[in-house]
Tab-separated table of C-alpha atoms in Angstrom:
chain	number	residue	atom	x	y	z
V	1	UNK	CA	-2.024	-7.365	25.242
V	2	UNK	CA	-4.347	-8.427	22.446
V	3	UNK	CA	-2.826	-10.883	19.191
V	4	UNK	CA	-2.630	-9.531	16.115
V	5	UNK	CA	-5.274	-10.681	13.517
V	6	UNK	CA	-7.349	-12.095	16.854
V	7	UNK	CA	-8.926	-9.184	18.329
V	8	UNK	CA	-10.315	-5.899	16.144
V	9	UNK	CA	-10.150	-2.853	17.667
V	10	UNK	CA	-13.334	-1.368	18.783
V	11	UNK	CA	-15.042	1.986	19.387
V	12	UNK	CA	-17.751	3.031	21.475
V	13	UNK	CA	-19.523	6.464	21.237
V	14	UNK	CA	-23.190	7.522	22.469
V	15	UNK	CA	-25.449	8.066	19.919
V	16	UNK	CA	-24.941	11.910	18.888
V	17	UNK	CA	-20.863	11.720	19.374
V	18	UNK	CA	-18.569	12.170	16.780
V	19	UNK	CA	-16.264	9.422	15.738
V	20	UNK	CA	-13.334	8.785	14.474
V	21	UNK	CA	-11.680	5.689	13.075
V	22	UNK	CA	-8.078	5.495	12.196
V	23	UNK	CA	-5.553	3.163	9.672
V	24	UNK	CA	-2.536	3.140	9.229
V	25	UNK	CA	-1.828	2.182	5.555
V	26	UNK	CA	1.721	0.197	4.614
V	27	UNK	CA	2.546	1.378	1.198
V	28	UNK	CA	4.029	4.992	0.794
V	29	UNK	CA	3.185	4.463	-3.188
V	30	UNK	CA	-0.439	3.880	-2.622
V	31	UNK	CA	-2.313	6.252	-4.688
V	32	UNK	CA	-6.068	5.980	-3.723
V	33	UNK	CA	-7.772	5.018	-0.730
V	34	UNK	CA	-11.690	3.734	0.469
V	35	UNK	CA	-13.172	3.708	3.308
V	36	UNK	CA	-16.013	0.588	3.389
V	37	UNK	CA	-18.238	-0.183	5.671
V	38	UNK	CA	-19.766	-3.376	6.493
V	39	UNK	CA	-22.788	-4.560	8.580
V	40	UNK	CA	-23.268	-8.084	10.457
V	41	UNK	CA	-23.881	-10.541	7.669
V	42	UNK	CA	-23.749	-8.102	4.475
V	43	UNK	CA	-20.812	-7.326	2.203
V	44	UNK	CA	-18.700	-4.126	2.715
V	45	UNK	CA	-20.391	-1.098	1.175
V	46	UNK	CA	-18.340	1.983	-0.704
V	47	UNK	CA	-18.514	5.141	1.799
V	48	UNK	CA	-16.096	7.493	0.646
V	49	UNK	CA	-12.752	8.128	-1.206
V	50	UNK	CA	-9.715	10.142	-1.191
V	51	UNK	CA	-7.043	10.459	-3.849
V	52	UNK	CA	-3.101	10.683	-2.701
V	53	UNK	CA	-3.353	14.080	-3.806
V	54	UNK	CA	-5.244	15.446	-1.404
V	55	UNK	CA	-5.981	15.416	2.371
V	56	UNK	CA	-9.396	16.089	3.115
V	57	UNK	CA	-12.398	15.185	1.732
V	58	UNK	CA	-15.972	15.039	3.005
V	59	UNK	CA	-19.015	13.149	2.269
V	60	UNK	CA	-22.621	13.328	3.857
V	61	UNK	CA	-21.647	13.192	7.827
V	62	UNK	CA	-18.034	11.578	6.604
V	63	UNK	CA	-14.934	13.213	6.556
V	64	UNK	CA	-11.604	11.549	5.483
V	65	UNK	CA	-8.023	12.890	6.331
V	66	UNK	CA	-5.103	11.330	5.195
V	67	UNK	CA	-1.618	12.421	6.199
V	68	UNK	CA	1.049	11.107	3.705
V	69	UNK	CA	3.753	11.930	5.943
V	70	UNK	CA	2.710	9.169	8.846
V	71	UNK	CA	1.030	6.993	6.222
V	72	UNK	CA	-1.923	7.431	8.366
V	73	UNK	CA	-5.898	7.578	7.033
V	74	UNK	CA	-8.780	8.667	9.925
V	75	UNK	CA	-12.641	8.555	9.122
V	76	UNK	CA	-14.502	10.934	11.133
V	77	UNK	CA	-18.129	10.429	11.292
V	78	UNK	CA	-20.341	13.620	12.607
V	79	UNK	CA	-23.354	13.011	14.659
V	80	UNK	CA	-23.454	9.418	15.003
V	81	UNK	CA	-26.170	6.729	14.819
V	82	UNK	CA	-27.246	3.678	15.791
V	83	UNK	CA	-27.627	2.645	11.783
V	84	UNK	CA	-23.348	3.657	12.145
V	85	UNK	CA	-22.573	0.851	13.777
V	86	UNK	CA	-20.491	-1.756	11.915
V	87	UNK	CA	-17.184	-2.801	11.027
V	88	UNK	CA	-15.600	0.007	8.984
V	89	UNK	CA	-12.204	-1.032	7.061
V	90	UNK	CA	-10.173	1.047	5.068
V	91	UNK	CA	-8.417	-0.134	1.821
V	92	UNK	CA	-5.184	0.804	-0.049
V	93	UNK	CA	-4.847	0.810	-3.752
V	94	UNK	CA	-1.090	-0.005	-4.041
V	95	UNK	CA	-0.606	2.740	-7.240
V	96	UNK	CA	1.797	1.200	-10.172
V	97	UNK	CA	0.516	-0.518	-13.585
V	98	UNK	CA	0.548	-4.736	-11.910
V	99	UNK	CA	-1.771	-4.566	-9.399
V	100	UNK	CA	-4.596	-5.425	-11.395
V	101	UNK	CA	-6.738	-3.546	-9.510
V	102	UNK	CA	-6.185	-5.492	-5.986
V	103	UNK	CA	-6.750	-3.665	-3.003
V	104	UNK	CA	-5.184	-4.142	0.239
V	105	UNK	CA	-7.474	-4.068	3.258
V	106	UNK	CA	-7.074	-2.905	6.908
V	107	UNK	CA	-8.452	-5.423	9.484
V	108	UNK	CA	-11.272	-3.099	10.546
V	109	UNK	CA	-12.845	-1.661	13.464
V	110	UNK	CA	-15.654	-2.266	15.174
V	111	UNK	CA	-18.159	0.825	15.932
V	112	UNK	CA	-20.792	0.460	18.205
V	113	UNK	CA	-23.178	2.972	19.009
V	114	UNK	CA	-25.231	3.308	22.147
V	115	UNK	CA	-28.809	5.079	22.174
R	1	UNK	CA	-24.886	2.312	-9.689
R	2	UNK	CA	-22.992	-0.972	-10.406
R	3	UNK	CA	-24.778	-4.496	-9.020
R	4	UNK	CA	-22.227	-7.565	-8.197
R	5	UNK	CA	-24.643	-10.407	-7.561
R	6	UNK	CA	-24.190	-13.668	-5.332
R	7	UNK	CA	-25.889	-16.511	-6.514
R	8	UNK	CA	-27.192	-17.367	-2.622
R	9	UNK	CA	-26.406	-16.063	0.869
R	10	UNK	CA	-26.500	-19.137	2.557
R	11	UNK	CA	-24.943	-22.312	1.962
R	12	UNK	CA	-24.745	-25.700	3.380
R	13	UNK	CA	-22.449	-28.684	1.863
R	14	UNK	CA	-20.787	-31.987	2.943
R	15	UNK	CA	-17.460	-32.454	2.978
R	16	UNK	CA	-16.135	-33.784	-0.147
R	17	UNK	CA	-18.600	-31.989	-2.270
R	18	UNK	CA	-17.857	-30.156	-4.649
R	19	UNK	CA	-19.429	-26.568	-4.369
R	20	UNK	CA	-19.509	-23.702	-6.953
R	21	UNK	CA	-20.270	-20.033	-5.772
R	22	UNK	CA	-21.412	-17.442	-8.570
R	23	UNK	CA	-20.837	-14.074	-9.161
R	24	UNK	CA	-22.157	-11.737	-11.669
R	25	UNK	CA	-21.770	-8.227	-12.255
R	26	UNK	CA	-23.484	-5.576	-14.829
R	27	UNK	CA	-20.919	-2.960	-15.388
R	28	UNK	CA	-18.442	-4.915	-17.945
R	29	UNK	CA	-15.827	-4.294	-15.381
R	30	UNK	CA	-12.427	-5.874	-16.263
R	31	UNK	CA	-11.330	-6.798	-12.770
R	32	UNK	CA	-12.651	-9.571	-10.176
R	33	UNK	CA	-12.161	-10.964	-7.205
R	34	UNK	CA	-13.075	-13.670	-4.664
R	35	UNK	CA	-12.558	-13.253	-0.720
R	36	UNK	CA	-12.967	-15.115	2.083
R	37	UNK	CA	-13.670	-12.893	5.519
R	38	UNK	CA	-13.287	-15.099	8.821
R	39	UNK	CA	-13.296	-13.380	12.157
R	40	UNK	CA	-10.126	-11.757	13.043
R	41	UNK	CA	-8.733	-12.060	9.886
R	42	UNK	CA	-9.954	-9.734	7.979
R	43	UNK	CA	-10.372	-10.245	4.370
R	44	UNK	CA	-7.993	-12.284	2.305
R	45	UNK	CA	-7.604	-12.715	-1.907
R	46	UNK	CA	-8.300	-16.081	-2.748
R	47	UNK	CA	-7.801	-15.694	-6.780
R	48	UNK	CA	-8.665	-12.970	-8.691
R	49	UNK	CA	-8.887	-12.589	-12.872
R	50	UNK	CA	-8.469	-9.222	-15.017
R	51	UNK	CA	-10.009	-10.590	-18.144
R	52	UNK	CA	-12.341	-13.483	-19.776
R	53	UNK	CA	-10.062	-16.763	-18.928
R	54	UNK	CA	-7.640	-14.699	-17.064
R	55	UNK	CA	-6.878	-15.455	-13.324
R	56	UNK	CA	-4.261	-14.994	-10.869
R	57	UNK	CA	-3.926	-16.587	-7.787
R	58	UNK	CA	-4.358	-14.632	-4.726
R	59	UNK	CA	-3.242	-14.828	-0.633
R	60	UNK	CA	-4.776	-18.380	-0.158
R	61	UNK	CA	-5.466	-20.049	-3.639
R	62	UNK	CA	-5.220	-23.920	-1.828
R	63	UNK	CA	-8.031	-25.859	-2.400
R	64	UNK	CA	-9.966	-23.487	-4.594
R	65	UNK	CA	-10.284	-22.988	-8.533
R	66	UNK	CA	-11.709	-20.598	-10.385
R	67	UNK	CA	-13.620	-19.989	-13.743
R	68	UNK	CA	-14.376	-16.664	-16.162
R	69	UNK	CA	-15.908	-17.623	-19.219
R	70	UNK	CA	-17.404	-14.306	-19.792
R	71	UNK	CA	-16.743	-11.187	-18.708
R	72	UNK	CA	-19.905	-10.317	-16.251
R	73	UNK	CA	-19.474	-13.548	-14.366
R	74	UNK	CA	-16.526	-15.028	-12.088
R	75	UNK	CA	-17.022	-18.307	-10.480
R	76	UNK	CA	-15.583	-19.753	-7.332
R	77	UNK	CA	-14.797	-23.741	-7.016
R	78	UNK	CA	-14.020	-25.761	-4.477
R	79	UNK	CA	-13.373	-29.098	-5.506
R	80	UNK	CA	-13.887	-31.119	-2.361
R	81	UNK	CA	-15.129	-28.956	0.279
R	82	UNK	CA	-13.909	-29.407	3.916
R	83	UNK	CA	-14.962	-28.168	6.900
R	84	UNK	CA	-11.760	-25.386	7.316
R	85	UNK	CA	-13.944	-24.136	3.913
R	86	UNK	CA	-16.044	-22.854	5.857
R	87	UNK	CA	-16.611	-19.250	5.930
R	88	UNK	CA	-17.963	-16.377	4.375
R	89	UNK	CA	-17.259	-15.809	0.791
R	90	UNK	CA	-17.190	-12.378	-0.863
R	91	UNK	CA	-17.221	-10.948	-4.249
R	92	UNK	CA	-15.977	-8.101	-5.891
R	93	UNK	CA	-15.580	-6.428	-9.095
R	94	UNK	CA	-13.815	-2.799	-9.710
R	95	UNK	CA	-13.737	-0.793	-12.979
R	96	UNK	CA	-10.905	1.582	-13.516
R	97	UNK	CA	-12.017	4.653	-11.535
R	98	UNK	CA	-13.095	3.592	-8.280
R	99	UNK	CA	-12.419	0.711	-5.647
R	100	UNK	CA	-14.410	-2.570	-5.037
R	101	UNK	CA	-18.502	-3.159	-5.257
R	102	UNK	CA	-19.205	-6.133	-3.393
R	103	UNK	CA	-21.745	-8.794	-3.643
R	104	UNK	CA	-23.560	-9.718	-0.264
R	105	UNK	CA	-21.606	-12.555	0.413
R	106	UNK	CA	-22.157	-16.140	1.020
R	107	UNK	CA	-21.832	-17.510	4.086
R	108	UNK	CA	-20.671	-21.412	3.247
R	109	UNK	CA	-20.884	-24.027	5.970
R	110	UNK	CA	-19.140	-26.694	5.069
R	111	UNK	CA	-20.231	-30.212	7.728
């Protein structure tokens, strides 16, 4: 199998497929979470956001789900395009008054999608 | 829409140098952050500050500094560059509502 923190997990869909990206997040106090996404040689851009209470929320094409019980966050992206493909990362705002506004990141996973 | 702004995307320095990366934001955000992203390893918290002159060391603080003399701008040093410097370097600034706008980056080689 594949080392940890060597290898990012990887998607491939045909242009027009849905997708869906998963994390699992670490801290059961974690109050907000993001979904970023970020292109070969550009920082990560903001896509969409979801509050720890709720469990759905959708954007243009972007749906998040979180389920609180498995500490688990998906992004689903309808209809997707080339222009999709990236590495997408989700983030974890650990919740509490000391965090000074830190998030902590997932490692990512690479989408890549095929005309 | 807030703007965090990298002083360049593309560095090259010698080791030894010293080498200072600039940030600057426009939304008086309290909170900022420096990164470094290398393959596989997903982004890790070099230093961070929450205020003017404020900072706290992050993940991997070794062999970097940092500077906030005012509140829009958050500065990244490396004292003597060497070539496991090399990388690329993000930014990031975050208000109280919402999570992290990034810079571009800046992609430091370091020979």
């Amino acid at each position: 199998g594949e080392s940890v923190g060597l290898h990012l997990p990887t998607l491939s869909v045909q242009e027009g497929d849905n997708s869906i990206i998963n994390c699992a997040y670490s801290n059961s106090a974690s109050d907000y979470f993001i979904w970023y996404k970020q292109e070969s040689g550009k920082g990560p851009q903001f896509i969409i956001d979801i509050r720890s209470n709720m469990d759905k929320r959708q954007g243009q094409r972007v749906t998040v789900l979180l389920n609180k019980t498995v500490k688990h966050l998906s992004l689903q992206i309808a209809a997707t395009q080339p222009g999709d493909s990236a590495v997408y990362f989700c983030a974890e705002n650990p919740g509490g008054g000391t965090s000074y506004g830190k998030l902590t990141f997932g490692q990512g996973t690479i989408l890549t999608v095929h005309p | 829409d807030v703007k965090v702004t990298q002083s360049s995307r593309y560095l090259v320095k010698r080791t030894g140098e010293k080498v200072f990366l600039e940030c600057v934001q426009d939304m008086d955000h309290e909170n900022m952050f420096w990164y470094r992203q290398d393959p596989g390893l997903g982004l890790r918290l070099i230093y961070f500050s929450y205020d003017v002159k404020m900072k706290e060391k992050g993940d991997i603080p070794e062999g970097y500094s940092v500077s906030r003399e005012k509140k829009e701008r958050f500065s990244l040093i490396l004292e003597s560059a060497s070539t496991n410097q090399t990388s690329m370097y993000l930014c990031a600034s975050r208000g109280t509502a919402k999570g992290y706008t990034f810079g571009s980056g800046t992609r430091l080689t370091v020979v």
